[in-house]
Amino acid sequence: MKHFMMIGLLFAFLVNMTGCQQSPVTNKAPKADVREAVWDQLTDEKRNHIKGTWRDASVQKVVFQKSMGSITDKSFIGKEVYMIDYPSNDSLLLGDVGVFADVKSFKIIGYGYRE
């Protein structure tokens, strides 16, 4: 009888302890969308060429090559960056507006060539 009582107490104790585990609380805001972060950095002149808003853009990670566009910091050549492609009002003539951004800071580092 004592054996069953000890097993019952042990079982109740284990169930109680597993129910008391706390999950870590994070106060971090969700990671910002790189499309929106880059959109906020664009000049009005650049935005005037874009059809729609930042939500209409596509984004991908690419390894930047010299032939892809013009960048301000040459240390990004050969490194992984974001390429954000905003649809353009004049895409038939010049192509879409391509913007390159740092993967860590989302800061604009350059622009893609347009025809």
Short mmCIF file of C-alpha atoms in Angstrom, two decimals:
data_model
loop_
_atom_site.label_atom_id
_atom_site.label_comp_id
_atom_site.label_asym_id
_atom_site.label_seq_id
_atom_site.Cartn_x
_atom_site.Cartn_y
_atom_site.Cartn_z
CA MET A 1 0.00 0.00 0.00
CA LYS A 2 2.82 2.38 0.88
CA HIS A 3 4.40 1.56 -2.45
CA PHE A 4 1.29 2.68 -4.39
CA MET A 5 1.00 5.83 -2.30
CA MET A 6 4.64 6.75 -3.01
CA ILE A 7 4.16 6.16 -6.75
CA GLY A 8 1.00 8.31 -6.68
CA LEU A 9 2.79 11.14 -4.84
CA LEU A 10 5.75 10.93 -7.20
CA PHE A 11 3.42 11.02 -10.22
CA ALA A 12 1.51 14.04 -8.82
CA PHE A 13 4.81 15.82 -8.10
CA LEU A 14 6.11 15.22 -11.64
CA VAL A 15 2.87 16.38 -13.25
CA ASN A 16 2.93 19.50 -11.08
CA MET A 17 6.55 20.29 -12.00
CA THR A 18 6.02 19.91 -15.73
CA GLY A 19 3.02 22.22 -15.55
CA CYS A 20 5.07 24.90 -13.80
CA GLN A 21 7.72 25.30 -16.46
CA GLN A 22 7.93 28.80 -17.79
CA SER A 23 8.53 29.59 -21.39
CA PRO A 24 10.92 32.45 -22.06
CA VAL A 25 9.24 35.82 -22.45
CA THR A 26 10.50 37.94 -25.30
CA ASN A 27 9.81 41.63 -25.48
CA LYS A 28 11.29 41.91 -28.94
CA ALA A 29 9.14 43.32 -31.69
CA PRO A 30 8.73 41.07 -34.70
CA LYS A 31 11.53 41.40 -37.22
CA ALA A 32 10.85 44.28 -39.54
CA ASP A 33 10.16 43.63 -43.18
CA VAL A 34 13.22 44.59 -45.24
CA ARG A 35 10.93 45.85 -48.01
CA GLU A 36 9.35 48.40 -45.67
CA ALA A 37 12.66 49.40 -44.08
CA VAL A 38 14.17 50.11 -47.50
CA TRP A 39 11.00 51.87 -48.69
CA ASP A 40 11.30 54.30 -45.77
CA GLN A 41 14.83 55.20 -46.94
CA LEU A 42 13.90 55.89 -50.57
CA THR A 43 13.77 59.47 -51.82
CA ASP A 44 10.54 60.88 -53.22
CA GLU A 45 12.19 60.86 -56.65
CA LYS A 46 12.76 57.08 -56.44
CA ARG A 47 9.26 56.47 -55.05
CA ASN A 48 7.71 58.37 -57.97
CA HIS A 49 9.00 55.64 -60.31
CA ILE A 50 7.50 52.82 -58.21
CA LYS A 51 4.06 51.38 -58.90
CA GLY A 52 2.26 50.54 -55.65
CA THR A 53 3.82 50.38 -52.19
CA TRP A 54 6.54 48.44 -50.40
CA ARG A 55 4.16 45.48 -50.11
CA ASP A 56 4.29 45.02 -53.89
CA ALA A 57 8.07 44.45 -53.88
CA SER A 58 9.83 41.13 -54.04
CA VAL A 59 12.95 40.37 -52.04
CA GLN A 60 15.71 37.80 -52.28
CA LYS A 61 19.18 37.25 -50.90
CA VAL A 62 21.90 37.39 -53.53
CA VAL A 63 25.69 37.51 -53.62
CA PHE A 64 26.43 40.98 -54.97
CA GLN A 65 28.57 41.22 -58.10
CA LYS A 66 29.89 44.42 -59.71
CA SER A 67 27.76 43.85 -62.80
CA MET A 68 24.52 43.90 -60.77
CA GLY A 69 24.42 47.60 -59.92
CA SER A 70 26.07 50.55 -58.28
CA ILE A 71 26.84 50.45 -54.55
CA THR A 72 28.39 52.98 -52.18
CA ASP A 73 30.46 50.52 -50.13
CA LYS A 74 32.62 48.26 -52.28
CA SER A 75 33.21 45.88 -49.34
CA PHE A 76 29.83 44.30 -50.14
CA ILE A 77 31.10 42.92 -53.46
CA GLY A 78 31.06 39.12 -53.19
CA LYS A 79 28.93 39.22 -50.02
CA GLU A 80 25.31 38.26 -49.44
CA VAL A 81 22.89 41.21 -49.60
CA TYR A 82 19.16 41.73 -50.00
CA MET A 83 17.91 42.65 -53.44
CA ILE A 84 14.52 44.34 -53.26
CA ASP A 85 12.72 44.68 -56.57
CA TYR A 86 9.97 47.31 -56.67
CA PRO A 87 7.64 47.23 -59.71
CA SER A 88 8.05 50.39 -61.76
CA ASN A 89 5.64 52.68 -63.57
CA ASP A 90 8.10 52.75 -66.45
CA SER A 91 9.24 49.13 -66.30
CA LEU A 92 8.72 48.60 -70.03
CA LEU A 93 11.29 51.30 -70.76
CA LEU A 94 13.72 51.13 -67.85
CA GLY A 95 12.88 48.00 -65.88
CA ASP A 96 11.88 47.72 -62.24
CA VAL A 97 13.57 49.65 -59.43
CA GLY A 98 16.16 47.36 -57.84
CA VAL A 99 17.61 48.27 -54.46
CA PHE A 100 20.40 46.51 -52.57
CA ALA A 101 20.41 46.49 -48.76
CA ASP A 102 22.64 45.19 -45.99
CA VAL A 103 21.25 41.93 -44.54
CA LYS A 104 21.96 43.01 -40.96
CA SER A 105 20.96 46.67 -40.86
CA PHE A 106 18.55 46.86 -43.85
CA LYS A 107 20.37 50.06 -44.89
CA ILE A 108 20.44 50.85 -48.60
CA ILE A 109 23.87 50.17 -50.05
CA GLY A 110 23.09 50.71 -53.72
CA TYR A 111 20.78 50.44 -56.69
CA GLY A 112 20.45 48.04 -59.58
CA TYR A 113 21.13 49.17 -63.11
CA ARG A 114 18.13 50.22 -65.17
CA GLU A 115 18.18 50.03 -68.97
#
